[in-house]
Coordinates of C-alpha atoms in Angstrom, one line a residue:
M1 CA 119.9 134.3 81.5
V2 CA 118.0 132.0 83.9
R3 CA 117.8 133.3 87.4
R4 CA 117.5 131.3 90.6
L5 CA 114.8 132.2 93.1
D6 CA 114.3 130.9 96.6
V7 CA 110.8 130.0 97.7
T8 CA 109.6 128.7 101.1
G9 CA 107.1 125.9 100.7
A10 CA 104.8 124.1 103.0
D11 CA 106.3 123.2 106.4
G12 CA 109.2 125.5 105.7
V13 CA 110.7 123.3 103.0
R14 CA 113.2 125.3 100.9
L15 CA 112.3 125.2 97.2
T16 CA 114.2 126.5 94.2
A17 CA 112.4 128.2 91.3
W18 CA 114.1 129.2 88.0
D19 CA 113.0 132.4 86.2
F20 CA 113.4 131.9 82.4
T21 CA 111.7 135.3 81.6
E22 CA 113.4 137.2 78.9
R23 CA 113.7 141.0 78.7
T24 CA 111.0 141.2 76.1
A25 CA 108.4 139.8 78.5
P26 CA 106.8 141.3 81.6
Q27 CA 109.1 140.9 84.7
T28 CA 106.3 141.1 87.3
G29 CA 102.6 140.2 87.6
P30 CA 100.7 137.2 86.3
G31 CA 102.9 134.5 84.7
V32 CA 103.4 130.8 83.8
L33 CA 104.4 128.3 86.4
L34 CA 106.0 125.1 85.0
L35 CA 105.8 121.9 87.1
H36 CA 107.9 118.9 86.2
G37 CA 107.0 115.3 86.7
L38 CA 108.2 112.6 89.0
M39 CA 112.1 112.3 89.1
G40 CA 112.2 115.5 87.0
R41 CA 113.6 118.9 87.6
A42 CA 112.9 122.4 86.4
S43 CA 115.7 122.3 83.9
H44 CA 113.8 119.7 81.9
W45 CA 111.5 122.5 80.9
A46 CA 114.3 124.6 79.4
P47 CA 113.6 123.7 75.7
A48 CA 109.9 124.5 76.1
A49 CA 110.3 127.4 78.5
R50 CA 112.4 129.4 76.0
R51 CA 109.5 129.5 73.7
L52 CA 107.2 130.9 76.4
A53 CA 109.7 133.3 78.0
A54 CA 110.0 135.7 75.1
R55 CA 106.4 136.8 75.7
H56 CA 105.4 135.7 79.2
R57 CA 106.8 135.7 82.6
T58 CA 108.0 132.1 82.9
I59 CA 109.0 130.3 86.1
A60 CA 109.8 126.6 86.6
L61 CA 109.8 125.0 90.1
D62 CA 112.0 122.3 91.5
Q63 CA 109.4 120.5 93.6
R64 CA 110.2 119.0 97.0
G65 CA 112.4 115.9 96.8
H66 CA 113.6 117.0 93.3
G67 CA 116.4 119.0 91.7
T68 CA 118.0 121.5 94.1
S69 CA 115.0 121.8 96.4
D70 CA 114.9 120.3 99.9
K71 CA 114.4 116.5 100.3
P72 CA 113.2 116.2 103.8
A73 CA 113.9 112.8 105.2
G74 CA 110.6 112.6 107.0
G75 CA 108.6 114.1 104.1
P76 CA 105.7 114.6 103.7
F77 CA 105.5 113.7 100.0
T78 CA 101.7 113.8 99.9
R79 CA 99.4 115.4 97.3
E80 CA 98.6 118.1 99.9
A81 CA 102.3 118.9 100.3
Y82 CA 103.0 119.2 96.6
V83 CA 99.9 121.4 96.1
A84 CA 100.8 123.6 99.1
D85 CA 104.3 124.1 97.7
A86 CA 103.0 125.2 94.3
L87 CA 100.6 127.5 96.0
A88 CA 103.4 129.0 98.0
A89 CA 105.4 129.6 94.8
V90 CA 102.4 131.3 93.1
E91 CA 101.7 133.6 96.0
S92 CA 105.3 134.5 97.0
L93 CA 106.4 135.2 93.5
G94 CA 103.2 137.1 92.6
L95 CA 102.3 134.9 89.7
G96 CA 98.5 134.9 90.1
P97 CA 96.3 134.6 88.3
V98 CA 98.7 132.0 87.0
T99 CA 98.8 129.8 84.0
L100 CA 99.9 126.3 85.2
V101 CA 101.7 124.0 82.8
G102 CA 102.4 120.5 84.3
H103 CA 103.9 117.3 83.1
S104 CA 102.9 114.0 84.6
M105 CA 102.9 114.3 88.4
G106 CA 103.3 118.1 88.0
A107 CA 100.1 118.1 85.9
L108 CA 98.2 116.4 88.8
T109 CA 99.6 119.1 91.2
A110 CA 98.5 121.8 88.7
W111 CA 95.0 120.6 88.3
Q112 CA 94.5 120.1 92.0
L113 CA 95.8 123.6 92.7
A114 CA 93.4 124.9 90.0
A115 CA 90.5 123.0 91.6
E116 CA 91.2 124.3 95.1
H117 CA 92.1 127.9 94.2
P118 CA 90.1 128.9 91.1
D119 CA 90.7 132.6 91.8
L120 CA 94.5 132.1 91.4
V121 CA 94.5 130.1 88.2
Q122 CA 93.5 131.4 84.8
A123 CA 94.5 128.5 82.5
L124 CA 95.9 125.0 82.7
V125 CA 97.9 122.7 80.5
I126 CA 98.0 119.0 81.4
C127 CA 100.8 117.1 79.7
D128 CA 100.5 113.3 79.6
M129 CA 98.9 112.6 83.1
R130 CA 96.1 110.1 83.8
A131 CA 93.2 110.8 86.1
S132 CA 92.7 107.0 86.7
A133 CA 94.4 105.0 89.4
L134 CA 97.3 102.9 88.1
G135 CA 96.9 100.0 90.5
A136 CA 99.2 98.3 93.0
A137 CA 101.0 96.3 90.3
S138 CA 102.4 99.5 89.0
Q139 CA 104.1 100.3 92.3
R140 CA 105.6 96.9 92.4
E141 CA 107.0 97.3 88.9
W142 CA 108.6 100.6 89.9
Q143 CA 110.2 99.1 93.0
D144 CA 111.7 96.3 90.8
W145 CA 112.8 98.9 88.2
F146 CA 114.7 101.0 90.8
R147 CA 116.4 97.9 92.1
R148 CA 117.7 97.2 88.6
W149 CA 119.5 100.5 88.2
P150 CA 123.2 99.8 88.0
T151 CA 124.1 102.6 90.4
P152 CA 126.6 104.1 90.9
F153 CA 127.1 104.8 87.2
P154 CA 130.8 105.3 86.3
S155 CA 130.1 108.3 84.0
L156 CA 127.3 110.4 82.6
D157 CA 127.9 108.6 79.3
A158 CA 127.0 105.3 81.1
V159 CA 123.9 107.0 82.5
R160 CA 122.8 108.1 79.0
R161 CA 123.5 104.6 77.5
W162 CA 121.6 102.7 80.2
F163 CA 118.5 104.9 80.2
G164 CA 118.6 105.4 76.5
E165 CA 119.4 101.9 75.4
D166 CA 120.0 99.2 78.0
D167 CA 117.1 99.8 80.4
P168 CA 114.6 96.9 79.9
W169 CA 111.8 99.5 79.8
V170 CA 113.3 101.0 76.6
E171 CA 111.7 99.4 73.6
R172 CA 114.1 101.1 71.1
P173 CA 117.1 103.4 71.5
N174 CA 116.0 106.8 72.9
P175 CA 118.8 109.3 73.3
A176 CA 116.5 111.9 74.7
R177 CA 115.5 109.6 77.5
G178 CA 119.2 109.1 78.3
A179 CA 119.8 112.8 78.3
F180 CA 116.7 113.3 80.5
F181 CA 118.1 111.0 83.2
A182 CA 121.6 112.4 82.9
E183 CA 120.2 115.8 84.1
V184 CA 119.0 114.2 87.4
M185 CA 122.4 112.6 88.3
T186 CA 125.0 114.0 90.6
E187 CA 128.6 112.9 91.1
Q188 CA 129.4 111.2 94.3
P189 CA 132.8 109.7 95.5
D190 CA 131.8 106.3 94.1
G191 CA 130.2 107.5 90.9
W192 CA 127.0 109.1 89.6
R193 CA 123.8 108.7 91.5
P194 CA 120.3 110.3 91.2
V195 CA 119.8 113.6 93.0
F196 CA 116.5 112.2 94.4
D197 CA 115.9 109.4 96.8
P198 CA 114.1 106.5 95.0
A199 CA 112.2 105.7 98.2
Q200 CA 110.8 109.2 98.3
M201 CA 109.7 108.9 94.6
L202 CA 107.8 105.7 95.4
T203 CA 106.1 107.5 98.3
S204 CA 105.2 110.4 96.0
R205 CA 103.5 108.3 93.4
E206 CA 101.5 106.2 95.8
T207 CA 98.5 108.6 95.6
W208 CA 98.0 108.0 91.8
V209 CA 98.7 104.3 92.1
H210 CA 95.9 103.8 94.6
D211 CA 93.6 106.8 94.0
A212 CA 91.8 108.2 91.0
H213 CA 91.6 112.0 90.6
W214 CA 88.5 112.5 88.4
D215 CA 86.7 114.5 91.1
S216 CA 89.3 117.2 91.4
L217 CA 89.6 117.3 87.6
A218 CA 85.9 118.0 87.3
Q219 CA 86.3 120.9 89.7
V220 CA 88.7 122.8 87.5
R221 CA 86.9 125.9 86.1
C222 CA 89.6 127.5 84.0
P223 CA 90.3 126.7 80.3
T224 CA 92.3 123.5 80.2
L225 CA 94.3 121.8 77.5
V226 CA 94.8 118.0 77.8
L227 CA 97.9 117.2 75.8
R228 CA 99.3 113.7 75.1
G229 CA 102.0 112.1 73.2
L230 CA 100.8 109.4 70.8
D231 CA 103.1 106.9 72.4
G232 CA 102.8 108.3 75.9
E233 CA 101.3 107.0 79.1
L234 CA 97.9 108.8 78.7
G235 CA 95.7 106.9 76.3
R236 CA 93.5 108.7 73.8
A237 CA 90.2 107.4 75.2
E238 CA 91.1 108.5 78.7
A239 CA 92.4 111.9 77.5
Q240 CA 89.2 112.6 75.6
E241 CA 87.2 111.5 78.7
M242 CA 89.2 114.0 80.7
V243 CA 88.3 116.7 78.2
R244 CA 84.7 115.8 78.5
V245 CA 84.8 115.9 82.4
L246 CA 86.5 119.3 82.3
P247 CA 84.0 122.2 82.1
H248 CA 86.3 124.1 79.6
G249 CA 88.5 121.3 78.2
A250 CA 90.4 121.1 74.9
Y251 CA 92.5 118.3 73.4
A252 CA 95.7 118.0 71.5
E253 CA 98.3 115.3 70.8
I254 CA 101.8 115.1 69.4
P255 CA 102.1 112.2 66.9
D256 CA 105.7 111.2 67.3
A257 CA 106.1 111.9 71.0
G258 CA 106.2 109.6 74.1
H259 CA 105.8 110.5 77.7
L260 CA 108.6 113.1 77.7
L261 CA 106.8 115.1 75.0
H262 CA 107.9 118.6 76.1
Y263 CA 111.6 117.5 76.4
E264 CA 111.9 115.3 73.3
H265 CA 109.8 117.4 71.0
A266 CA 109.9 121.0 72.2
D267 CA 109.0 122.5 68.7
A268 CA 106.0 120.2 68.3
W269 CA 105.0 120.8 72.0
W270 CA 105.0 124.5 71.3
D271 CA 103.0 124.1 68.1
A272 CA 100.4 122.2 70.1
V273 CA 100.3 124.5 73.1
S274 CA 100.7 128.0 71.7
P275 CA 97.3 128.3 70.0
F276 CA 95.7 127.5 73.3
L277 CA 97.9 129.8 75.4
N278 CA 97.5 132.6 72.8
G279 CA 93.8 132.3 73.2
V280 CA 93.6 132.3 76.9
L281 CA 96.4 134.8 77.7
T282 CA 95.3 137.4 75.2
S283 CA 91.6 137.2 75.8

């Protein structure tokens, strides 16, 4: 059974963590912290977390502005705030030296935490996150995309259909993408709306729109796996350059996966990640 844990993050922000750990795994001490991507939530890790939780203490965090955690109107939604929140979770839950597994934005948070606090992090998995800046055009595209959402949705089926089929960004029907977005909707009097504020999401992503993060990546000293989906957002050339920059980097890819590789292809994700984790967590 998944247990809810309350964590106080930076500036007193209330965060929710979810403990997936099974009885067969250690209940205290060093563990794995899972960090979702932009617009995500801890529950998106459930398919992957169950594979970890039988052997390792496994916690997933709803980051600020996401899931059931606080969404402070005034923010901040800076890199510093996200990293400080993850640090608070590691320290308050006694997870260190922690293994950090991050997807997209969560991967950036993870490697920045590893760079700034090497004593607290023993291993790192980066899932489909670029170190290069995306450019201002990307932010404009996202602004336009949010405006096209037909909110409020009349039902969760309508959510699944739009994000899985009708969204102009969908090249071919993708039921898993529809299910992913259905998990971040909440019912309001007028219909279904996202649990997050799109304006806060745009603020959160500004830092990797305008800034590159190669310097912090190069400061990561722990063993690190860079994992990409073949059809994801992280290209092979950049992923391999990230591995080269990392002092202890390794590379893997999932052939049939896109950006949501851990959610869409949990078995293949585990096949790619488990040899790395087995090596670093049993050494």
